[in-house]
Amino acid sequence: MYLSPQDIDDFKPSGVYPQNDGDLAYPLRDGLQKNGVFVPEQLAGRTFPIACVALEITQRCNLDCTLCYLSDLAEAVQDVPMFELKRRIKMIHDHYGDYTNIQITGGDPTLRSVSDLVEIVTEIKSYNMRAALFTNGIKASRAMLEALAKAGLNDVVFHVDMTQERKGFASEQELDAIRLEYIERTKGLSLRVLFNTTIFDENVADIPRLVRFFRNNADQVNLASFQMQADTGRGILRERDAGLITQKSVMRLIETGADVALNYDMPMIGHPDCNKYTALLVAGKNVTPLYDDAPFFTTLFAEMAQQGVDWTVDRKVLPRALKACLKSPKLMGLGLIYGLKKAWALRAGLVRGNKPQRISFFIHNFMDAEKLEKGRCESCVFMVATADGPLSMCVHNAKRDAMISKVVPAGKGQLGWDPLAQARQNIGLENMPYKKLKGRQRAAASVTRKKVA
C-alpha cells in the first residue's frame, strides 16, 4: 500500500527542534522498531542517530540528467542565503549531534562561489560535524578542492554516469577517463573519495566492470554507491524496468565484479528495502569480503555501540574495536579467528607487499515519488534539511516543489526569505526562458518549437 497524496502532504518535517534532547537516536530507532528492522545487525539508531543529512545549497545545475530528481522550479529558485544555511546547519546539529554527515548538495553546489563553500564547510566543522561535497565534478577544480580540504571538508563525492549525457562520452567505460581525472585531482588531499552511479537499463550490465574499476582504485576510492533508477523528479526517464533492475540483480552484479560472494545484511543501515551495504578488503589482486563473520560483527557492534563518535574513518574506529576486544575474551577470540582468516585470504597480495585497502559498495533503492511506502519513510536514514526540520529524502522528492519554494518568515532577530521572489518579479514562473528549462519541461517545449517551425 502506497501513501496517498494526502498522506504525503501530511508527512511533515520533524520540526526545528529535536523530539528528544536526551536521546537523539530515538526518532530513527522508533521508526526502525515499528517496522521490525531494528535487529542486532542494524547500525542506524544504535551507533548513530542518522546516516546523513542533505543540505541543498542551490537548485541550479550545469547538467540535465535524464533521471534528475530536481523540480521544474529549480532554475527559478534562488540559492539559499548564508544566514538560512547556518540556521539549518545548527538545526541539524540540534537533531543529531556531533559527527553527523552533512551532504553539501543541490543542484550542483560548485555553482556557488568558492568563498561560499568554504564558509559553509567552516560552519559545519564549527559544530564538530562531517562535511561532504556532492558534485558532478565539472567545476570542482583542484584549487577549489584544496581550499575546501583546508577548511575541513571530509569527503568529496563525484557523480558520474551515462544519465548525465556528457558530450563526447558514449559509454560508461569511456567515462572512466573522467573518473580517473577526478581521482587525480584529489591526490595528496586529506579527502575521502566516493563515487555515485545512477543505474538504469543502459548501464546496468556495466556494474561488474565498474566494480572492478573501483576495486582497482581502492587505494584512492573509499566507497562506490549505485543508485537504482526511480521516478523522483523532472527527468525524462521514469520508472525502472522492474524485471531488469532489482536489489537482488544489482547485488549479484556487484559480486560478479568483486569475484567473491558478499554479505549485504551485515551491517544493516536503515531499512533493508532501501539500502544494501557491503565491503571488500583488497591487497593487490586478492580480495576478501569484510563482513562475512556475523557472530564476530554482531558482538563487536553491540560492544561498541555508542553515539557521539565518528564511525566513518577507519583509523578512529579500529582503536575502539581493539579496545572492545581487549575487554572481552570471547570477542578477542572471535576477532583473532576473523583476522587470521582475512590474512590467509589476502596472503598472496600481502606477501607481495601490498597494503590491505577497504572499498565499500552501497545500493540505494529510492522510491518513485508516487509509490512511497510508509514503513520505509518512517525508517529513513537519509534526510534533507528543510526550513522546518529534517525530512525523508524520498518524501522530500515527492513534494519538492512545495519544499523548495517555501517562504521562510522573518522571526525574532531573524531575516525572512522568499525563494521565488526574484522569479516572480522578473519574468513570472510561467514565462521561463527556454534555456532555463530542463527535463520534461524542455522536452515539451522542444516539441512545441518544432510544431511552430
CSV table of C-alpha atoms in Angstrom, one decimal:
chain,number,residue,atom,x,y,z
A,1,MET,CA,0.0,0.0,0.0
A,2,TYR,CA,1.4,3.3,-1.1
A,3,LEU,CA,1.0,6.7,0.7
A,4,SER,CA,-1.8,8.7,-0.8
A,5,PRO,CA,-1.3,12.3,-1.9
A,6,GLN,CA,-2.9,13.4,1.3
A,7,ASP,CA,-0.6,11.1,3.3
A,8,ILE,CA,2.4,12.6,1.6
A,9,ASP,CA,1.2,16.1,2.4
A,10,ASP,CA,0.6,15.1,6.0
A,11,PHE,CA,4.2,13.6,6.3
A,12,LYS,CA,5.8,16.7,7.7
A,13,PRO,CA,9.4,17.6,8.6
A,14,SER,CA,10.3,16.7,12.2
A,15,GLY,CA,10.5,20.2,13.4
A,16,VAL,CA,13.2,22.8,14.1
A,17,TYR,CA,13.9,21.3,17.5
A,18,PRO,CA,14.6,17.6,18.3
A,19,GLN,CA,11.9,15.4,19.6
A,20,ASN,CA,14.1,14.1,22.5
A,21,ASP,CA,17.2,16.0,23.6
A,22,GLY,CA,18.3,13.2,25.8
A,23,ASP,CA,18.2,10.5,23.1
A,24,LEU,CA,18.8,11.9,19.6
A,25,ALA,CA,18.6,8.5,18.0
A,26,TYR,CA,15.0,7.9,19.3
A,27,PRO,CA,13.1,9.1,16.2
A,28,LEU,CA,15.0,6.8,13.9
A,29,ARG,CA,15.2,3.9,16.3
A,30,ASP,CA,11.4,4.2,16.9
A,31,GLY,CA,10.7,4.0,13.2
A,32,LEU,CA,13.0,1.0,12.7
A,33,GLN,CA,11.4,-0.8,15.7
A,34,LYS,CA,7.9,-0.1,14.5
A,35,ASN,CA,8.8,-1.7,11.1
A,36,GLY,CA,10.6,-4.7,12.6
A,37,VAL,CA,14.1,-3.8,11.3
A,38,PHE,CA,15.9,-2.8,14.5
A,39,VAL,CA,17.8,-6.1,14.6
A,40,PRO,CA,21.3,-6.9,16.0
A,41,GLU,CA,22.9,-6.2,12.6
A,42,GLN,CA,21.3,-2.7,12.5
A,43,LEU,CA,23.7,0.2,13.0
A,44,ALA,CA,21.2,3.0,12.4
A,45,GLY,CA,19.6,4.3,15.6
A,46,ARG,CA,22.2,2.3,17.6
A,47,THR,CA,25.7,3.6,16.7
A,48,PHE,CA,24.4,6.9,15.1
A,49,PRO,CA,21.2,8.9,15.2
A,50,ILE,CA,21.1,9.3,11.4
A,51,ALA,CA,23.2,8.2,8.4
A,52,CYS,CA,23.4,11.5,6.6
A,53,VAL,CA,21.5,14.8,6.0
A,54,ALA,CA,21.4,16.6,2.7
A,55,LEU,CA,22.0,20.4,2.8
A,56,GLU,CA,20.8,21.7,-0.5
A,57,ILE,CA,22.5,25.0,-1.0
A,58,THR,CA,21.4,25.6,-4.6
A,59,GLN,CA,18.8,24.1,-7.0
A,60,ARG,CA,20.9,25.1,-10.1
A,61,CYS,CA,22.8,22.6,-12.1
A,62,ASN,CA,25.1,22.6,-15.1
A,63,LEU,CA,23.8,19.2,-16.4
A,64,ASP,CA,20.4,17.9,-17.3
A,65,CYS,CA,20.3,14.3,-16.2
A,66,THR,CA,17.7,12.0,-17.7
A,67,LEU,CA,16.9,10.8,-14.2
A,68,CYS,CA,17.1,14.2,-12.4
A,69,TYR,CA,15.4,14.4,-9.1
A,70,LEU,CA,15.1,18.1,-9.1
A,71,SER,CA,11.9,20.2,-9.6
A,72,ASP,CA,10.7,22.1,-12.6
A,73,LEU,CA,11.1,25.2,-10.4
A,74,ALA,CA,14.8,24.5,-9.8
A,75,GLU,CA,16.2,27.1,-12.1
A,76,ALA,CA,13.8,29.8,-10.8
A,77,VAL,CA,14.6,29.2,-7.1
A,78,GLN,CA,17.3,31.5,-5.6
A,79,ASP,CA,20.3,30.0,-3.8
A,80,VAL,CA,19.7,29.5,-0.1
A,81,PRO,CA,21.2,32.6,1.6
A,82,MET,CA,24.0,32.1,4.1
A,83,PHE,CA,22.1,33.1,7.2
A,84,GLU,CA,19.4,30.4,6.4
A,85,LEU,CA,22.1,27.8,5.7
A,86,LYS,CA,23.7,28.5,9.0
A,87,ARG,CA,20.3,28.2,10.7
A,88,ARG,CA,19.8,24.8,9.1
A,89,ILE,CA,23.3,23.6,10.0
A,90,LYS,CA,22.6,24.4,13.6
A,91,MET,CA,19.3,22.7,13.3
A,92,ILE,CA,21.0,19.5,12.0
A,93,HIS,CA,23.3,19.5,15.0
A,94,ASP,CA,20.5,20.1,17.4
A,95,HIS,CA,18.7,17.0,16.0
A,96,TYR,CA,21.6,14.6,15.5
A,97,GLY,CA,24.7,15.9,17.4
A,98,ASP,CA,28.4,15.7,16.7
A,99,TYR,CA,29.9,13.8,13.7
A,100,THR,CA,26.7,13.9,11.7
A,101,ASN,CA,27.4,13.5,8.0
A,102,ILE,CA,26.2,16.6,6.1
A,103,GLN,CA,26.0,16.3,2.3
A,104,ILE,CA,26.6,19.7,0.7
A,105,THR,CA,24.5,19.2,-2.4
A,106,GLY,CA,22.0,20.8,-4.8
A,107,GLY,CA,21.7,21.0,-7.8
A,108,ASP,CA,25.4,21.2,-8.1
A,109,PRO,CA,26.9,23.1,-5.1
A,110,THR,CA,30.0,24.1,-7.0
A,111,LEU,CA,27.9,26.6,-8.9
A,112,ARG,CA,28.2,28.7,-5.8
A,113,SER,CA,31.4,30.6,-5.1
A,114,VAL,CA,34.4,29.0,-3.5
A,115,SER,CA,34.2,31.6,-0.7
A,116,ASP,CA,30.6,30.5,-0.1
A,117,LEU,CA,31.6,26.8,0.0
A,118,VAL,CA,34.5,27.5,2.4
A,119,GLU,CA,32.2,29.4,4.7
A,120,ILE,CA,29.6,26.5,4.7
A,121,VAL,CA,32.3,23.9,5.4
A,122,THR,CA,33.7,26.0,8.2
A,123,GLU,CA,30.3,26.4,9.7
A,124,ILE,CA,29.7,22.7,9.6
A,125,LYS,CA,33.0,22.0,11.2
A,126,SER,CA,32.4,24.5,13.9
A,127,TYR,CA,29.7,22.1,15.2
A,128,ASN,CA,32.1,19.1,15.0
A,129,MET,CA,30.1,17.5,12.2
A,130,ARG,CA,31.4,15.9,8.9
A,131,ALA,CA,31.2,17.8,5.6
A,132,ALA,CA,30.9,16.1,2.2
A,133,LEU,CA,30.7,17.8,-1.2
A,134,PHE,CA,28.4,16.1,-3.7
A,135,THR,CA,29.2,17.3,-7.2
A,136,ASN,CA,29.3,16.2,-10.9
A,137,GLY,CA,32.9,17.5,-10.7
A,138,ILE,CA,32.8,19.8,-13.7
A,139,LYS,CA,33.6,22.9,-11.7
A,140,ALA,CA,35.3,21.1,-8.8
A,141,SER,CA,38.9,22.2,-9.7
A,142,ARG,CA,42.0,21.2,-7.8
A,143,ALA,CA,42.2,24.7,-6.4
A,144,MET,CA,38.6,24.5,-5.1
A,145,LEU,CA,39.2,21.1,-3.6
A,146,GLU,CA,42.4,22.3,-1.9
A,147,ALA,CA,40.6,25.3,-0.4
A,148,LEU,CA,37.8,23.1,0.9
A,149,ALA,CA,40.1,20.5,2.3
A,150,LYS,CA,42.0,23.2,4.1
A,151,ALA,CA,38.6,24.4,5.5
A,152,GLY,CA,37.9,20.9,6.9
A,153,LEU,CA,36.0,19.1,4.1
A,154,ASN,CA,36.0,15.4,4.9
A,155,ASP,CA,34.6,13.8,1.7
A,156,VAL,CA,34.2,14.6,-2.0
A,157,VAL,CA,31.5,12.6,-3.8
A,158,PHE,CA,31.6,12.6,-7.6
A,159,HIS,CA,28.5,11.7,-9.6
A,160,VAL,CA,29.5,10.3,-13.0
A,161,ASP,CA,27.3,8.1,-15.2
A,162,MET,CA,25.5,8.0,-18.6
A,163,THR,CA,22.3,9.6,-17.4
A,164,GLN,CA,24.2,12.9,-17.4
A,165,GLU,CA,24.7,12.7,-21.2
A,166,ARG,CA,28.1,14.3,-21.1
A,167,LYS,CA,29.2,15.4,-24.6
A,168,GLY,CA,31.8,13.1,-26.2
A,169,PHE,CA,31.2,10.1,-24.0
A,170,ALA,CA,29.2,7.2,-25.4
A,171,SER,CA,29.6,4.6,-22.7
A,172,GLU,CA,30.3,4.1,-19.0
A,173,GLN,CA,33.7,2.7,-19.9
A,174,GLU,CA,34.6,5.9,-21.8
A,175,LEU,CA,33.5,7.8,-18.6
A,176,ASP,CA,36.3,6.1,-16.7
A,177,ALA,CA,38.6,8.8,-18.1
A,178,ILE,CA,36.6,11.4,-16.2
A,179,ARG,CA,36.6,9.2,-13.1
A,180,LEU,CA,40.4,8.9,-13.3
A,181,GLU,CA,40.8,12.6,-13.8
A,182,TYR,CA,38.7,13.3,-10.7
A,183,ILE,CA,40.7,10.8,-8.7
A,184,GLU,CA,43.9,12.6,-9.8
A,185,ARG,CA,42.5,15.9,-8.7
A,186,THR,CA,42.2,14.7,-5.1
A,187,LYS,CA,45.6,13.1,-4.8
A,188,GLY,CA,47.5,14.3,-1.7
A,189,LEU,CA,44.5,16.0,-0.2
A,190,SER,CA,43.0,14.9,3.1
A,191,LEU,CA,39.8,13.8,1.5
A,192,ARG,CA,37.9,10.6,1.2
A,193,VAL,CA,36.8,10.0,-2.4
A,194,LEU,CA,33.5,8.5,-3.2
A,195,PHE,CA,31.5,7.9,-6.4
A,196,ASN,CA,27.8,7.9,-7.2
A,197,THR,CA,26.5,6.0,-10.2
A,198,THR,CA,22.8,6.0,-11.3
A,199,ILE,CA,21.8,2.6,-12.6
A,200,PHE,CA,19.3,2.4,-15.5
A,201,ASP,CA,18.7,0.0,-18.3
A,202,GLU,CA,21.6,1.2,-20.5
A,203,ASN,CA,24.3,0.7,-17.9
A,204,VAL,CA,23.1,-2.0,-15.5
A,205,ALA,CA,25.3,-4.5,-17.4
A,206,ASP,CA,28.3,-2.3,-16.7
A,207,ILE,CA,28.1,-2.9,-12.9
A,208,PRO,CA,30.7,-5.7,-12.8
A,209,ARG,CA,33.2,-3.7,-14.9
A,210,LEU,CA,32.6,-0.6,-12.7
A,211,VAL,CA,33.1,-2.7,-9.5
A,212,ARG,CA,36.5,-3.9,-11.0
A,213,PHE,CA,37.4,-0.3,-11.8
A,214,PHE,CA,36.7,0.9,-8.2
A,215,ARG,CA,38.3,-2.2,-6.8
A,216,ASN,CA,41.5,-1.5,-8.8
A,217,ASN,CA,41.5,2.1,-7.4
A,218,ALA,CA,40.8,1.1,-3.8
A,219,ASP,CA,43.9,3.0,-2.7
A,220,GLN,CA,42.1,6.2,-3.6
A,221,VAL,CA,38.4,5.4,-3.7
A,222,ASN,CA,36.6,4.7,-0.4
A,223,LEU,CA,33.1,3.9,-1.5
A,224,ALA,CA,31.1,3.4,-4.7
A,225,SER,CA,27.3,4.0,-4.5
A,226,PHE,CA,24.9,2.5,-7.0
A,227,GLN,CA,21.6,4.4,-7.1
A,228,MET,CA,18.8,2.4,-8.8
A,229,GLN,CA,16.6,4.3,-11.3
A,230,ALA,CA,13.5,5.9,-9.7
A,231,ASP,CA,10.9,8.4,-11.0
A,232,THR,CA,11.5,11.1,-8.4
A,233,GLY,CA,11.5,14.4,-10.2
A,234,ARG,CA,11.7,16.1,-13.6
A,235,GLY,CA,13.9,13.5,-15.5
A,236,ILE,CA,12.6,12.4,-18.9
A,237,LEU,CA,13.2,8.7,-17.8
A,238,ARG,CA,10.6,7.4,-15.4
A,239,GLU,CA,10.1,4.1,-13.6
A,240,ARG,CA,12.8,1.4,-14.0
A,241,ASP,CA,12.3,-1.9,-15.7
A,242,ALA,CA,11.4,-3.9,-12.6
A,243,GLY,CA,12.4,-7.2,-14.3
A,244,LEU,CA,15.9,-5.9,-15.1
A,245,ILE,CA,16.9,-3.6,-12.1
A,246,THR,CA,16.2,-5.0,-8.7
A,247,GLN,CA,18.2,-5.0,-5.4
A,248,LYS,CA,19.0,-8.7,-6.0
A,249,SER,CA,20.2,-8.2,-9.5
A,250,VAL,CA,22.4,-5.3,-8.6
A,251,MET,CA,23.8,-7.3,-5.6
A,252,ARG,CA,24.7,-10.2,-7.8
A,253,LEU,CA,26.3,-8.0,-10.4
A,254,ILE,CA,28.5,-6.4,-7.7
A,255,GLU,CA,29.5,-9.9,-6.6
A,256,THR,CA,30.4,-10.7,-10.2
A,257,GLY,CA,32.7,-7.7,-10.4
A,258,ALA,CA,34.2,-8.4,-6.9
A,259,ASP,CA,34.9,-12.0,-7.8
A,260,VAL,CA,33.7,-13.1,-4.4
A,261,ALA,CA,30.4,-13.9,-2.6
A,262,LEU,CA,29.3,-10.9,-0.4
A,263,ASN,CA,27.1,-10.4,2.6
A,264,TYR,CA,24.6,-7.5,2.2
A,265,ASP,CA,22.8,-7.9,5.5
A,266,MET,CA,25.8,-7.2,7.9
A,267,PRO,CA,25.8,-4.5,8.8
A,268,MET,CA,22.3,-3.0,8.1
A,269,ILE,CA,22.0,0.7,7.6
A,270,GLY,CA,18.3,1.6,7.8
A,271,HIS,CA,15.5,-0.2,6.0
A,272,PRO,CA,16.8,-3.2,4.0
A,273,ASP,CA,14.4,-2.5,1.1
A,274,CYS,CA,16.1,1.0,0.9
A,275,ASN,CA,19.7,0.3,1.5
A,276,LYS,CA,22.2,-2.5,1.0
A,277,TYR,CA,25.8,-2.2,2.1
A,278,THR,CA,28.9,-4.4,1.7
A,279,ALA,CA,32.6,-4.0,1.6
A,280,LEU,CA,35.8,-5.7,0.4
A,281,LEU,CA,39.3,-5.9,1.7
A,282,VAL,CA,41.8,-5.7,-1.3
A,283,ALA,CA,45.5,-6.5,-1.3
A,284,GLY,CA,46.8,-6.3,-4.9
A,285,LYS,CA,44.8,-8.7,-6.9
A,286,ASN,CA,43.5,-10.6,-3.9
A,287,VAL,CA,40.1,-9.7,-2.4
A,288,THR,CA,38.0,-11.0,0.5
A,289,PRO,CA,34.7,-9.8,1.9
A,290,LEU,CA,35.0,-7.7,5.0
A,291,TYR,CA,31.7,-8.6,6.7
A,292,ASP,CA,31.4,-12.4,6.4
A,293,ASP,CA,31.5,-13.3,10.1
A,294,ALA,CA,28.1,-12.4,11.6
A,295,PRO,CA,28.9,-13.7,15.1
A,296,PHE,CA,32.0,-11.6,15.4
A,297,PHE,CA,30.5,-8.4,14.0
A,298,THR,CA,27.1,-8.5,15.8
A,299,THR,CA,29.1,-9.0,19.1
A,300,LEU,CA,31.5,-6.2,18.2
A,301,PHE,CA,28.8,-3.8,17.2
A,302,ALA,CA,27.0,-4.4,20.4
A,303,GLU,CA,30.1,-3.8,22.5
A,304,MET,CA,31.0,-0.7,20.5
A,305,ALA,CA,27.5,0.8,20.2
A,306,GLN,CA,27.8,4.4,21.3
A,307,GLN,CA,26.7,7.7,19.8
A,308,GLY,CA,28.6,11.0,19.6
A,309,VAL,CA,31.7,9.4,18.0
A,310,ASP,CA,33.0,9.3,14.4
A,311,TRP,CA,32.1,6.0,12.8
A,312,THR,CA,33.3,7.0,9.3
A,313,VAL,CA,37.1,6.9,9.5
A,314,ASP,CA,38.8,3.6,9.9
A,315,ARG,CA,41.7,5.0,11.9
A,316,LYS,CA,39.2,6.2,14.5
A,317,VAL,CA,37.1,3.0,14.5
A,318,LEU,CA,39.9,0.5,14.7
A,319,PRO,CA,41.3,1.6,18.1
A,320,ARG,CA,37.8,1.4,19.5
A,321,ALA,CA,37.3,-2.1,18.1
A,322,LEU,CA,40.6,-3.2,19.6
A,323,LYS,CA,39.7,-1.7,23.0
A,324,ALA,CA,36.3,-3.6,22.9
A,325,CYS,CA,38.2,-6.8,22.1
A,326,LEU,CA,40.6,-6.3,24.9
A,327,LYS,CA,37.7,-6.0,27.4
A,328,SER,CA,36.1,-9.3,26.3
A,329,PRO,CA,37.9,-12.6,26.0
A,330,LYS,CA,35.1,-14.0,23.8
A,331,LEU,CA,35.2,-11.1,21.4
A,332,MET,CA,39.0,-11.3,21.4
A,333,GLY,CA,38.8,-14.9,20.4
A,334,LEU,CA,36.3,-14.2,17.6
A,335,GLY,CA,38.5,-11.3,16.4
A,336,LEU,CA,41.7,-13.4,16.3
A,337,ILE,CA,40.0,-16.1,14.2
A,338,TYR,CA,38.5,-13.5,11.9
A,339,GLY,CA,41.8,-11.7,11.5
A,340,LEU,CA,43.6,-15.0,10.7
A,341,LYS,CA,41.0,-15.8,8.0
A,342,LYS,CA,41.4,-12.4,6.4
A,343,ALA,CA,45.2,-12.6,6.4
A,344,TRP,CA,45.1,-16.1,4.8
A,345,ALA,CA,42.6,-14.9,2.1
A,346,LEU,CA,44.9,-12.0,1.2
A,347,ARG,CA,48.2,-13.8,1.8
A,348,ALA,CA,49.5,-13.6,-1.8
A,349,GLY,CA,48.9,-9.9,-2.0
A,350,LEU,CA,50.3,-9.3,1.4
A,351,VAL,CA,53.5,-11.3,0.7
A,352,ARG,CA,54.0,-9.1,-2.4
A,353,GLY,CA,54.0,-6.0,-0.1
A,354,ASN,CA,50.5,-4.7,-0.9
A,355,LYS,CA,48.8,-2.8,1.9
A,356,PRO,CA,45.3,-4.0,2.5
A,357,GLN,CA,42.6,-1.5,1.5
A,358,ARG,CA,38.9,-1.3,2.1
A,359,ILE,CA,36.4,-0.5,-0.6
A,360,SER,CA,32.7,-0.3,0.2
A,361,PHE,CA,29.7,-0.6,-2.0
A,362,PHE,CA,26.3,0.9,-1.3
A,363,ILE,CA,23.0,0.3,-3.1
A,364,HIS,CA,20.3,3.0,-2.8
A,365,ASN,CA,16.8,1.9,-3.8
A,366,PHE,CA,15.0,5.2,-3.9
A,367,MET,CA,11.2,5.1,-4.2
A,368,ASP,CA,9.2,6.6,-7.1
A,369,ALA,CA,7.5,9.8,-6.0
A,370,GLU,CA,4.0,8.3,-6.4
A,371,LYS,CA,4.9,5.0,-4.8
A,372,LEU,CA,6.1,5.8,-1.3
A,373,GLU,CA,5.8,3.1,1.4
A,374,LYS,CA,5.0,4.4,4.9
A,375,GLY,CA,7.3,2.0,6.7
A,376,ARG,CA,10.3,2.8,4.6
A,377,CYS,CA,9.7,6.6,5.0
A,378,GLU,CA,9.4,6.1,8.8
A,379,SER,CA,12.7,4.2,8.8
A,380,CYS,CA,14.6,6.7,6.6
A,381,VAL,CA,18.3,7.3,7.3
A,382,PHE,CA,18.8,9.8,4.5
A,383,MET,CA,17.2,13.1,5.4
A,384,VAL,CA,17.0,16.6,3.8
A,385,ALA,CA,17.4,19.7,5.9
A,386,THR,CA,14.3,21.7,5.1
A,387,ALA,CA,13.3,25.1,6.6
A,388,ASP,CA,11.1,23.2,9.1
A,389,GLY,CA,13.4,20.4,10.1
A,390,PRO,CA,14.7,17.1,8.7
A,391,LEU,CA,12.5,15.2,6.2
A,392,SER,CA,13.0,11.9,4.5
A,393,MET,CA,14.6,12.3,1.1
A,394,CYS,CA,12.0,10.3,-0.7
A,395,VAL,CA,9.2,12.3,0.8
A,396,HIS,CA,11.1,15.5,0.1
A,397,ASN,CA,11.4,14.5,-3.6
A,398,ALA,CA,7.7,13.6,-3.7
A,399,LYS,CA,6.7,17.2,-2.8
A,400,ARG,CA,9.9,19.0,-3.8
A,401,ASP,CA,8.0,22.0,-5.4
A,402,ALA,CA,6.4,22.9,-2.1
A,403,MET,CA,9.5,22.3,-0.1
A,404,ILE,CA,12.0,24.4,-2.1
A,405,SER,CA,9.6,27.3,-2.7
A,406,LYS,CA,8.5,27.6,0.9
A,407,VAL,CA,8.8,31.1,2.2
A,408,VAL,CA,10.9,31.4,5.4
A,409,PRO,CA,9.2,34.1,7.5
A,410,ALA,CA,11.1,36.6,9.5
A,411,GLY,CA,11.3,35.8,13.1
A,412,LYS,CA,12.7,37.5,16.2
A,413,GLY,CA,16.2,38.5,15.3
A,414,GLN,CA,16.0,36.5,12.0
A,415,LEU,CA,15.7,37.6,8.4
A,416,GLY,CA,13.0,36.2,6.1
A,417,TRP,CA,13.5,34.7,2.7
A,418,ASP,CA,11.3,34.0,-0.3
A,419,PRO,CA,13.0,31.6,-2.7
A,420,LEU,CA,10.9,32.7,-5.7
A,421,ALA,CA,10.8,36.4,-5.1
A,422,GLN,CA,13.2,37.3,-7.9
A,423,ALA,CA,11.5,35.0,-10.4
A,424,ARG,CA,8.1,36.4,-9.7
A,425,GLN,CA,9.3,40.0,-10.1
A,426,ASN,CA,11.5,39.5,-13.2
A,427,ILE,CA,9.8,37.0,-15.6
A,428,GLY,CA,7.0,35.2,-13.9
A,429,LEU,CA,7.1,31.4,-13.4
A,430,GLU,CA,5.0,30.8,-16.4
A,431,ASN,CA,7.4,32.6,-18.7
A,432,MET,CA,10.7,30.9,-18.0
A,433,PRO,CA,13.1,31.2,-21.0
A,434,TYR,CA,13.9,28.0,-23.0
A,435,LYS,CA,17.5,28.0,-21.8
A,436,LYS,CA,16.2,27.7,-18.2
A,437,LEU,CA,14.0,24.7,-18.9
A,438,LYS,CA,15.2,21.2,-18.2
A,439,GLY,CA,14.0,17.6,-18.3
A,440,ARG,CA,10.3,17.1,-19.1
A,441,GLN,CA,9.7,20.9,-19.5
A,442,ARG,CA,12.4,21.2,-22.0
A,443,ALA,CA,11.3,18.2,-23.9
A,444,ALA,CA,7.7,19.5,-24.1
A,445,ALA,CA,9.0,22.9,-25.2
A,446,SER,CA,11.1,21.3,-27.9
A,447,VAL,CA,8.0,19.6,-29.3
A,448,THR,CA,6.1,22.9,-29.3
A,449,ARG,CA,9.0,24.6,-31.1
A,450,LYS,CA,9.1,22.0,-33.8
A,451,LYS,CA,5.4,22.4,-34.4
A,452,VAL,CA,5.7,26.2,-34.7
A,453,ALA,CA,8.6,25.9,-37.0
